[in-house]
PDB file of N, CA and C in Angstrom:
ATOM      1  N   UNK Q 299      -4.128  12.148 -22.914  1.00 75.00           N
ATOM      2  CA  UNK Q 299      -4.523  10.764 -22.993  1.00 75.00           C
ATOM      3  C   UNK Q 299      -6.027  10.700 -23.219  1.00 75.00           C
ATOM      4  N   UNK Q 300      -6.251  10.032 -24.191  1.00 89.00           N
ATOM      5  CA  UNK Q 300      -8.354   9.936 -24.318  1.00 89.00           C
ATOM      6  C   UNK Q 300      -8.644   8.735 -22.907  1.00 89.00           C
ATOM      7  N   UNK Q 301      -9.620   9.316 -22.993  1.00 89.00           N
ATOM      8  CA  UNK Q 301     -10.804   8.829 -22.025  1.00 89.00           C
ATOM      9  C   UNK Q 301     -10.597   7.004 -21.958  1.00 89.00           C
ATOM     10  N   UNK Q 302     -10.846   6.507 -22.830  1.00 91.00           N
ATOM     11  CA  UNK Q 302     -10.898   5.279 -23.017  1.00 91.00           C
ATOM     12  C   UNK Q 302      -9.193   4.367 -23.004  1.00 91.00           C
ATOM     13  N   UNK Q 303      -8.329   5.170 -23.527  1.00 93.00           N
ATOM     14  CA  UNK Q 303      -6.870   5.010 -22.835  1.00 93.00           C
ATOM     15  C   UNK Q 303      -6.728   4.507 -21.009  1.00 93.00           C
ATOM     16  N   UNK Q 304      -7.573   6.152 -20.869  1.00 90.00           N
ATOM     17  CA  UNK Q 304      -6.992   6.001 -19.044  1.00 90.00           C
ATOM     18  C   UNK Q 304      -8.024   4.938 -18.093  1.00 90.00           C
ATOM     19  N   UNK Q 305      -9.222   4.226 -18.767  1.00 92.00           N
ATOM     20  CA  UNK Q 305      -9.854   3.333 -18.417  1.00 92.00           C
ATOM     21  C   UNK Q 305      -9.094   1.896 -18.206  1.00 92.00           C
ATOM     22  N   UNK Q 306      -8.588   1.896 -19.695  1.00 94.00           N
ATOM     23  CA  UNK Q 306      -7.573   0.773 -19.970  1.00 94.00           C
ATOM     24  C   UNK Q 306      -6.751   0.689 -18.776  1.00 94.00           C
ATOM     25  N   UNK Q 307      -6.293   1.735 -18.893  1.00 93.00           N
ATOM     26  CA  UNK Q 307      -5.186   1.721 -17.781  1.00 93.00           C
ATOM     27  C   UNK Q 307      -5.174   1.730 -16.413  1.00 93.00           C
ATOM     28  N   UNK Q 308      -6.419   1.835 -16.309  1.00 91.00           N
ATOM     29  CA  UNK Q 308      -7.125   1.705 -14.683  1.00 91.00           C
ATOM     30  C   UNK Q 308      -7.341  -0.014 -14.345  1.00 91.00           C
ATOM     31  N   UNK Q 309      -8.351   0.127 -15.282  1.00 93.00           N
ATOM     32  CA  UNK Q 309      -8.740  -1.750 -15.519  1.00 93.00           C
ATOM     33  C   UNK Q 309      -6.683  -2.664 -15.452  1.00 93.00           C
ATOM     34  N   UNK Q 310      -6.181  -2.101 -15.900  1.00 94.00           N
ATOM     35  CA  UNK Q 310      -4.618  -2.926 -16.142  1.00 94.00           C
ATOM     36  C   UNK Q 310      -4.159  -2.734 -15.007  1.00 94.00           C
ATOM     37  N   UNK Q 311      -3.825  -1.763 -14.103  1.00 93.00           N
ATOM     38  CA  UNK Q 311      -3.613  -1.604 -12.600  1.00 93.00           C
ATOM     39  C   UNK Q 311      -3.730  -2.248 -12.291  1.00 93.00           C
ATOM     40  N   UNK Q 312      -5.818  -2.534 -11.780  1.00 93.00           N
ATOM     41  CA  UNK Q 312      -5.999  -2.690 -10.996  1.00 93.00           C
ATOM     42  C   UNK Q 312      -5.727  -3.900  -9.887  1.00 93.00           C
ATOM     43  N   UNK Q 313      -5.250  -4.709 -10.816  1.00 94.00           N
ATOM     44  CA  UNK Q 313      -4.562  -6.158  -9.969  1.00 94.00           C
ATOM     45  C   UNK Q 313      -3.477  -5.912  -9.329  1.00 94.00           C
ATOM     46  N   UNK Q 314      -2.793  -4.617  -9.286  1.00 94.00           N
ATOM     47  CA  UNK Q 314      -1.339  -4.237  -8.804  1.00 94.00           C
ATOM     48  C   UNK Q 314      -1.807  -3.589  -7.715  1.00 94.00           C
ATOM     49  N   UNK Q 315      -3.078  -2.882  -7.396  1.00 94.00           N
ATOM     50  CA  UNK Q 315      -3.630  -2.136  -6.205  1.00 94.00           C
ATOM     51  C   UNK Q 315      -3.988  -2.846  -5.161  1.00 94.00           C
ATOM     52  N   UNK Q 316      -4.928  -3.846  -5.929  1.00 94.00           N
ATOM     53  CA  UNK Q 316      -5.351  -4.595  -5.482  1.00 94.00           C
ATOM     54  C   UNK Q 316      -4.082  -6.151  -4.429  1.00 94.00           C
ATOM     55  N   UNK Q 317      -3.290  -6.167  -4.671  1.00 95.00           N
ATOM     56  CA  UNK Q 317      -1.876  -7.102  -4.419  1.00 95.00           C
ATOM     57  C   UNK Q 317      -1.704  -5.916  -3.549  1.00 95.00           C
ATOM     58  N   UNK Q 318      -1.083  -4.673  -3.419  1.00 94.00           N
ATOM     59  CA  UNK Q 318      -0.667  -4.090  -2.439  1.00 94.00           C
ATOM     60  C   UNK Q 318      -1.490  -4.084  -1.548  1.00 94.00           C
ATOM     61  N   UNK Q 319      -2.406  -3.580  -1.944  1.00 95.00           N
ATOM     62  CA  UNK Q 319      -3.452  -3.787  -0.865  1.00 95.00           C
ATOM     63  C   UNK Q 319      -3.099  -4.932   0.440  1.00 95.00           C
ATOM     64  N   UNK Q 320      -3.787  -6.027  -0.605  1.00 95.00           N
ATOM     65  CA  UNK Q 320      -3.407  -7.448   0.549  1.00 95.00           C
ATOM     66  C   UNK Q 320      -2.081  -7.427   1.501  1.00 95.00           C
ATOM     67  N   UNK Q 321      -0.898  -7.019   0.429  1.00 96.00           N
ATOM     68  CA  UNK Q 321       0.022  -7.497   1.192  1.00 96.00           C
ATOM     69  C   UNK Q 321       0.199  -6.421   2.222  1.00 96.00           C
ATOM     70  N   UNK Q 322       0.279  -5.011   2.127  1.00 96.00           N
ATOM     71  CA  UNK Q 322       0.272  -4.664   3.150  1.00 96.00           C
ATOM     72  C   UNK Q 322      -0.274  -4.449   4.249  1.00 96.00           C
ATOM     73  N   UNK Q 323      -1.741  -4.932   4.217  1.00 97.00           N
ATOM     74  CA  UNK Q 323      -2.586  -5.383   5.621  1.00 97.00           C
ATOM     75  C   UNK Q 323      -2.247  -6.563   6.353  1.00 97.00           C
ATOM     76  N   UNK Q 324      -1.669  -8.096   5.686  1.00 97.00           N
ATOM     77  CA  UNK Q 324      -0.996  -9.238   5.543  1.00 97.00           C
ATOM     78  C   UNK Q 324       0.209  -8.530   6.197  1.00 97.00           C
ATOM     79  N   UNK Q 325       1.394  -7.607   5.934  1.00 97.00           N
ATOM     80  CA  UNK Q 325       2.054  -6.880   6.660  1.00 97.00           C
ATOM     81  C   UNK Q 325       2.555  -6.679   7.822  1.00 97.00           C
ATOM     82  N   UNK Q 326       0.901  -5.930   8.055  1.00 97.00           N
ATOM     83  CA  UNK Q 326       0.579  -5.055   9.099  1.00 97.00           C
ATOM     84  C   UNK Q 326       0.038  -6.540  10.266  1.00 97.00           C
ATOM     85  N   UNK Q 327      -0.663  -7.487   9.754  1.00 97.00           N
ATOM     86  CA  UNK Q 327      -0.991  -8.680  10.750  1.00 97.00           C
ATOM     87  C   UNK Q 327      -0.014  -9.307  11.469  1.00 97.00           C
ATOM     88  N   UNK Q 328       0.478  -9.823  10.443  1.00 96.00           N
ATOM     89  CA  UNK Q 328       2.009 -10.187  11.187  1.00 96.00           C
ATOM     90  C   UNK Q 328       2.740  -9.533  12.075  1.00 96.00           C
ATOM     91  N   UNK Q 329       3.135  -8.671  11.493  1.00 96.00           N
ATOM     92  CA  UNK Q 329       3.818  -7.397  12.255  1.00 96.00           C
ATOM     93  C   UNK Q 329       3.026  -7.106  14.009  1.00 96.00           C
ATOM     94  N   UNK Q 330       1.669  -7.318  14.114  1.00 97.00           N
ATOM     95  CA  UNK Q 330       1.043  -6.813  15.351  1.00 97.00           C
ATOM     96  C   UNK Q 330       0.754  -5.320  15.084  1.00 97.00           C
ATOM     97  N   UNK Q 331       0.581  -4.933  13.775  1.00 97.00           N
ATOM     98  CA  UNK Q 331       0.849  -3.384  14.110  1.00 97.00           C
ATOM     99  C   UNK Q 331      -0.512  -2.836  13.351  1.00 97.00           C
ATOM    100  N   UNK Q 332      -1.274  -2.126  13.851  1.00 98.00           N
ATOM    101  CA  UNK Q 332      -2.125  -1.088  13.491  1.00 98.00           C
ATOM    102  C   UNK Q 332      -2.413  -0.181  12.801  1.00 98.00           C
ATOM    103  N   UNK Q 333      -3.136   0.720  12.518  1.00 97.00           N
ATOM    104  CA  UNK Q 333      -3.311   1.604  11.698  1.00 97.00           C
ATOM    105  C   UNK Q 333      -2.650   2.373  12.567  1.00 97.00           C
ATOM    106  N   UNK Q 334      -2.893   3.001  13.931  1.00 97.00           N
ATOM    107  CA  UNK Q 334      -2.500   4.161  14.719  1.00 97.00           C
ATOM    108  C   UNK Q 334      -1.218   3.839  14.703  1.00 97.00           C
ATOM    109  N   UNK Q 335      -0.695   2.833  14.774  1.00 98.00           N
ATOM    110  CA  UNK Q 335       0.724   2.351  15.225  1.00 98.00           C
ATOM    111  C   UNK Q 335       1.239   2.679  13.727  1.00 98.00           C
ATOM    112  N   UNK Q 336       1.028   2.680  12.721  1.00 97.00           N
ATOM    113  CA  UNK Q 336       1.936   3.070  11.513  1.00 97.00           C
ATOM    114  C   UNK Q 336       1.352   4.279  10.727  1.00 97.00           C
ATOM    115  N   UNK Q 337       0.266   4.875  11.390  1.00 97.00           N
ATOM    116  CA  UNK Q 337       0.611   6.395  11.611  1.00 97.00           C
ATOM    117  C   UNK Q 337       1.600   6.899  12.576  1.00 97.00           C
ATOM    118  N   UNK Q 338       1.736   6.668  14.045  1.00 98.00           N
ATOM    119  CA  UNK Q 338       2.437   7.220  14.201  1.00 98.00           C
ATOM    120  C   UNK Q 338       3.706   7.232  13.747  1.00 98.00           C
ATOM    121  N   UNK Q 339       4.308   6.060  13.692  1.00 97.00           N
ATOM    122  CA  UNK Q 339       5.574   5.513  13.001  1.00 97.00           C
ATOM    123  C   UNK Q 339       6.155   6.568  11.643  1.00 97.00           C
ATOM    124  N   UNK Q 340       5.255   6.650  11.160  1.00 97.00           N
ATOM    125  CA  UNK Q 340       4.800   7.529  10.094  1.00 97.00           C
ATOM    126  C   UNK Q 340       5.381   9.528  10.351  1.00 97.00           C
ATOM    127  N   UNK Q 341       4.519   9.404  11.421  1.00 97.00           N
ATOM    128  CA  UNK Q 341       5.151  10.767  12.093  1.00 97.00           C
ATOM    129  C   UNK Q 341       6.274  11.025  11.867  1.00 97.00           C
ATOM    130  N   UNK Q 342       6.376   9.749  13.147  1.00 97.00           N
ATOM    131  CA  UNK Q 342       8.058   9.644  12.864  1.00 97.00           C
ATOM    132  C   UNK Q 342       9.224  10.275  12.261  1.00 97.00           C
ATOM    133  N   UNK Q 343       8.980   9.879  11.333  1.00 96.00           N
ATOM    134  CA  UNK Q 343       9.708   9.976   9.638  1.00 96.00           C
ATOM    135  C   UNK Q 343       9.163  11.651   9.301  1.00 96.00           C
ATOM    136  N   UNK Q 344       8.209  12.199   9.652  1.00 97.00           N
ATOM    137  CA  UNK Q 344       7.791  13.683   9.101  1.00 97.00           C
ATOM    138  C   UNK Q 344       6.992  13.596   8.197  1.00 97.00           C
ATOM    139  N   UNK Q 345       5.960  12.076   8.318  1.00 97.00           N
ATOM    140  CA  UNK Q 345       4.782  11.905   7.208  1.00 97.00           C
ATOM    141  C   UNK Q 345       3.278  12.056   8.052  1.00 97.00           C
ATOM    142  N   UNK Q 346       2.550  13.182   8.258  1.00 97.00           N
ATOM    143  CA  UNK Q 346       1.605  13.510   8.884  1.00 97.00           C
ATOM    144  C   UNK Q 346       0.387  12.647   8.375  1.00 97.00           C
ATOM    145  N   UNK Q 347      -0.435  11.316   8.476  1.00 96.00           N
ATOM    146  CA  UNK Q 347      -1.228  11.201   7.800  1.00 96.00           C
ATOM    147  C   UNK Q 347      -2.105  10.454   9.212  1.00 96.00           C
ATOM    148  N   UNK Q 348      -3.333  10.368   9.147  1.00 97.00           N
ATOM    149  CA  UNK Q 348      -4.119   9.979  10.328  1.00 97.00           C
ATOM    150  C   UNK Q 348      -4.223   8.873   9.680  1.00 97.00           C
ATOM    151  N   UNK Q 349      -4.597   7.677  11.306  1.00 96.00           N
ATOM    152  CA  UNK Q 349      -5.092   6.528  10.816  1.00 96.00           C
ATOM    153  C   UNK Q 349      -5.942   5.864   9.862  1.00 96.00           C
ATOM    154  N   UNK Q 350      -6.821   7.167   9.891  1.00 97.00           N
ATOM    155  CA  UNK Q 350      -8.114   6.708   8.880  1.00 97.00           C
ATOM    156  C   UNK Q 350      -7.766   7.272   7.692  1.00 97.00           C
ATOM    157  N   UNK Q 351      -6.757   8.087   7.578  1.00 96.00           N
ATOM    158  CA  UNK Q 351      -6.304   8.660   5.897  1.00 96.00           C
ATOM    159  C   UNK Q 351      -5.613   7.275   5.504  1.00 96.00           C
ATOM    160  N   UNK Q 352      -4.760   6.521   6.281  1.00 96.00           N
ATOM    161  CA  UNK Q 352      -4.433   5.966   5.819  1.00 96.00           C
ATOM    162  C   UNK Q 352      -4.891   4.610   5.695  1.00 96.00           C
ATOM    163  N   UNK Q 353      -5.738   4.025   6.275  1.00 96.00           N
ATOM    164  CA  UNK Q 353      -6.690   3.490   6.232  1.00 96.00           C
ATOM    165  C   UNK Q 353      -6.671   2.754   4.760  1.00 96.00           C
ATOM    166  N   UNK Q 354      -7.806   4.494   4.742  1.00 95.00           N
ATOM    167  CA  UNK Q 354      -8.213   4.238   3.366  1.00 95.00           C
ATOM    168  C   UNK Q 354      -7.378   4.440   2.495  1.00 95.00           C
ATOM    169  N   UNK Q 355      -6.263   5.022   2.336  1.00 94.00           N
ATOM    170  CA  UNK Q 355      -4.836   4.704   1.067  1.00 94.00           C
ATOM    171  C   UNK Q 355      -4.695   2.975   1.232  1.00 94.00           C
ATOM    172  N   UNK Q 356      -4.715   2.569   1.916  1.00 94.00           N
ATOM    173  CA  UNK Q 356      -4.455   0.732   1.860  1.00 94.00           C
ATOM    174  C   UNK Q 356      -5.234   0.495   1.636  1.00 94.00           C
ATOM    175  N   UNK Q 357      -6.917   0.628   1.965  1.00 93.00           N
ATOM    176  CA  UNK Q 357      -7.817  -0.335   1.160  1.00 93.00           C
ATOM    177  C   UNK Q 357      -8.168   0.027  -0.050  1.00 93.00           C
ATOM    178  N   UNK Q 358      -7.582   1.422  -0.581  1.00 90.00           N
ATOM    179  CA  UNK Q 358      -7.711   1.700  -2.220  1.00 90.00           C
ATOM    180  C   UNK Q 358      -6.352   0.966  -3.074  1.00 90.00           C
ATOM    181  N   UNK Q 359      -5.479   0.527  -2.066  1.00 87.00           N
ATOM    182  CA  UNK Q 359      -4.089   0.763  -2.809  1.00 87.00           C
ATOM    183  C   UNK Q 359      -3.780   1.602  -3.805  1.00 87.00           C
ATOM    184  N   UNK Q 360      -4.201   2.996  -3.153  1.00 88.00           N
ATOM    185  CA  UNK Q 360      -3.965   4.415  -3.814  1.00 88.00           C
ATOM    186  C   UNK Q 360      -3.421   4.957  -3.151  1.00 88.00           C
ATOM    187  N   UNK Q 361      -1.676   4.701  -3.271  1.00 85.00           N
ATOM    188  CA  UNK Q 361      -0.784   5.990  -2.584  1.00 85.00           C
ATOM    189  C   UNK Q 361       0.525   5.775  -3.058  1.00 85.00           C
ATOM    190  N   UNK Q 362       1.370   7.053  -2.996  1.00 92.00           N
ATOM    191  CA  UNK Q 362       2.420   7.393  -3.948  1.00 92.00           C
ATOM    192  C   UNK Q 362       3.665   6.132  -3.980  1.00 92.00           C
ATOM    193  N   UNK Q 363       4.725   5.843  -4.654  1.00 93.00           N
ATOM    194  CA  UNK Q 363       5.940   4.935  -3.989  1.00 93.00           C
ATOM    195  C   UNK Q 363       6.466   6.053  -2.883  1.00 93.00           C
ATOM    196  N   UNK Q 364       6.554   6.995  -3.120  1.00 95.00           N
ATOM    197  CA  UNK Q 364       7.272   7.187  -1.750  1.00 95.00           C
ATOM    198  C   UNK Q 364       6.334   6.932  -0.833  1.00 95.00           C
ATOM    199  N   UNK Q 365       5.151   6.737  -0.444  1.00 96.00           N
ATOM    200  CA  UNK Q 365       4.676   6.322   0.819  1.00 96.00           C
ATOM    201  C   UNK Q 365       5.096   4.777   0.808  1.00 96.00           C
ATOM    202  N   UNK Q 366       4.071   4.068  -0.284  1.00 96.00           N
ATOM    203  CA  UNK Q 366       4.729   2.678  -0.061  1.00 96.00           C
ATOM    204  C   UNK Q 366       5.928   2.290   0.237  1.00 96.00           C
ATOM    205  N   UNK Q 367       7.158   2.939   0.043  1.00 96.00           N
ATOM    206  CA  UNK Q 367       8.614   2.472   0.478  1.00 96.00           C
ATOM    207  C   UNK Q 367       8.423   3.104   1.616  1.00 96.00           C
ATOM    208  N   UNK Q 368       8.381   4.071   2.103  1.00 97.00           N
ATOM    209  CA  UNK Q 368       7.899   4.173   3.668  1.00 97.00           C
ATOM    210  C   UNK Q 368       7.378   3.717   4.645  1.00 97.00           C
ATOM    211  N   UNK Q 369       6.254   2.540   4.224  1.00 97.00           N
ATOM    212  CA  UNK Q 369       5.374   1.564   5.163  1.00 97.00           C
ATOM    213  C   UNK Q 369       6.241   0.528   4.756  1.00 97.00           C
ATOM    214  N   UNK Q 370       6.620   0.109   3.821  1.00 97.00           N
ATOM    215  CA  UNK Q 370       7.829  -0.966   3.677  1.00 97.00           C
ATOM    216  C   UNK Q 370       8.552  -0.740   4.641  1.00 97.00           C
ATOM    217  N   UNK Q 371       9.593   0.111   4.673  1.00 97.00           N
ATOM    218  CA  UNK Q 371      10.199   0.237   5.692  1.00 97.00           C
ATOM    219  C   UNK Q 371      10.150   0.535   6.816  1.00 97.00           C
ATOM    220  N   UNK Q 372       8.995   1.185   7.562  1.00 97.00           N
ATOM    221  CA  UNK Q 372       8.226   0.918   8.739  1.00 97.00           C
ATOM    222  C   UNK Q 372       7.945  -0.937   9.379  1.00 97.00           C
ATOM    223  N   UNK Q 373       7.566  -1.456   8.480  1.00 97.00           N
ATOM    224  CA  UNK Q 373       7.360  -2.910   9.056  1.00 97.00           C
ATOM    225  C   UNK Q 373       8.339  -3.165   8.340  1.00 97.00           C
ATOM    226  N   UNK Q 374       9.260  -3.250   8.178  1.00 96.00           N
ATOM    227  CA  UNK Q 374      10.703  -3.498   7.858  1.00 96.00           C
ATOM    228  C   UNK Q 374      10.950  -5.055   6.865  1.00 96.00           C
ATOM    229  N   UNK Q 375      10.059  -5.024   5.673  1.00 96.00           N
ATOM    230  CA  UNK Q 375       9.767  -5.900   4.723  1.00 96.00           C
ATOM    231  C   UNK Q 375      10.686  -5.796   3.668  1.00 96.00           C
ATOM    232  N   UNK Q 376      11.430  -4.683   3.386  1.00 93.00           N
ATOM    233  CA  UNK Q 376      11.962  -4.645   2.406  1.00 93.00           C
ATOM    234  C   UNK Q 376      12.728  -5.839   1.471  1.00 93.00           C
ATOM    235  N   UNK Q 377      12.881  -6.634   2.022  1.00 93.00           N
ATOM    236  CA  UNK Q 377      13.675  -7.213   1.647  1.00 93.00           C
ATOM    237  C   UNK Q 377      12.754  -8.746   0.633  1.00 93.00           C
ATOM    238  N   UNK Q 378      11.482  -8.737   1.215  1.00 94.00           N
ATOM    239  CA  UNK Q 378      10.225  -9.499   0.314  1.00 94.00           C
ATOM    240  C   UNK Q 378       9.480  -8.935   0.375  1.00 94.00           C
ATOM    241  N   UNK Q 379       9.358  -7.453   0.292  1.00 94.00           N
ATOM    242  CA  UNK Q 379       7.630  -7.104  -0.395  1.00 94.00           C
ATOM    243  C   UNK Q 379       8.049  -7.117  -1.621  1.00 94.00           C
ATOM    244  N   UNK Q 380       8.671  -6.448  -2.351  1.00 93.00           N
ATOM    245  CA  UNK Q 380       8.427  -6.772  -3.809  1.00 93.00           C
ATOM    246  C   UNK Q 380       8.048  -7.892  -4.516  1.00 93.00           C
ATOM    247  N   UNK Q 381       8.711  -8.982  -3.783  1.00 94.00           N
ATOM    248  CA  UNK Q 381       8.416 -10.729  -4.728  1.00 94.00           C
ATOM    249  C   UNK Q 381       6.976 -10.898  -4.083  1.00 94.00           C
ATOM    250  N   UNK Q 382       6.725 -10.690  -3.057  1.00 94.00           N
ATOM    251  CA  UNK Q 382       5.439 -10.709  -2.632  1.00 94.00           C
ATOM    252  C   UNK Q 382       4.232 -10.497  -2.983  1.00 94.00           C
ATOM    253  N   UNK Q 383       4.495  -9.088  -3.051  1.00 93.00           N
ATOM    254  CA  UNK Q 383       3.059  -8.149  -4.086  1.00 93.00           C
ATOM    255  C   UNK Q 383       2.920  -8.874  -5.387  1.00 93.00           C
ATOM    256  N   UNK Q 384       4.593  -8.799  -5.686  1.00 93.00           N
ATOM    257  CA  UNK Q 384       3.701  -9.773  -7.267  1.00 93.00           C
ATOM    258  C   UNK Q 384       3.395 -10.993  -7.393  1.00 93.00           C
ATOM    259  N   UNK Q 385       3.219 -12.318  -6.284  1.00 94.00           N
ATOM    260  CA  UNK Q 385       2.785 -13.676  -6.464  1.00 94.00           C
ATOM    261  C   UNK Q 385       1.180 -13.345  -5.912  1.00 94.00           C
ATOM    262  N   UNK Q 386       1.037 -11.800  -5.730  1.00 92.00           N
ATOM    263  CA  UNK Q 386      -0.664 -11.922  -5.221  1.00 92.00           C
ATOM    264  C   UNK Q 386      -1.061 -11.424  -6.542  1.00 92.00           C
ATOM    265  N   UNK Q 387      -0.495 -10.919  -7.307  1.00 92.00           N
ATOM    266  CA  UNK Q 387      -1.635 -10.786  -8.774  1.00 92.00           C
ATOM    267  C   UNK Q 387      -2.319 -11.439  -9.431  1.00 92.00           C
ATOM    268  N   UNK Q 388      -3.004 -11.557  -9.302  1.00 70.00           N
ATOM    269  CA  UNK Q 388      -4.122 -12.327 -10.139  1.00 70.00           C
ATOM    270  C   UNK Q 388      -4.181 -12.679 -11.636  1.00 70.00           C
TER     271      UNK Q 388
END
């Protein structure tokens, strides 16, 4: 892919990172639940990641679908995060 391709394609994201982002801190408010609290939760499941790793994966909205369907289903949203994330795009 050239250089100026994967820019494009960063810049085109970024409203989709940015929407996860929100919604899953929006999420996490509702919910009462924490960073430590959905790390451990996280454990749980056999996903080792510290609070502050993950932290910062939510305020980049940089992390894989299998994590995101994992914190989905940790705060047990499944059923409206998808319509969700996308009425926050900009």
């Amino acid at each position: 892919m050239k250089h100026e391709q994967s820019i494009h394609n960063k810049n085109a994201l970024k409203p989709y990172k940015q929407a996860i982002s929100r919604y899953i801190r929006s999420a996490m408010v509702l919910k009462g639940m924490k960073y430590d609290q959905l790390s451990e939760r996280l454990l749980d499941k056999g996903i080792d990641l510290t609070s502050d790793n993950l932290r910062s994966k939510v305020s980049k909205g940089m992390f894989s679908a299998d994590l995101l369907v994992a914190i989905i289903d940790i705060l047990q949203v499944e059923e409206v995060a998808m319509s969700e994330i996308l009425k926050l795009i900009d």
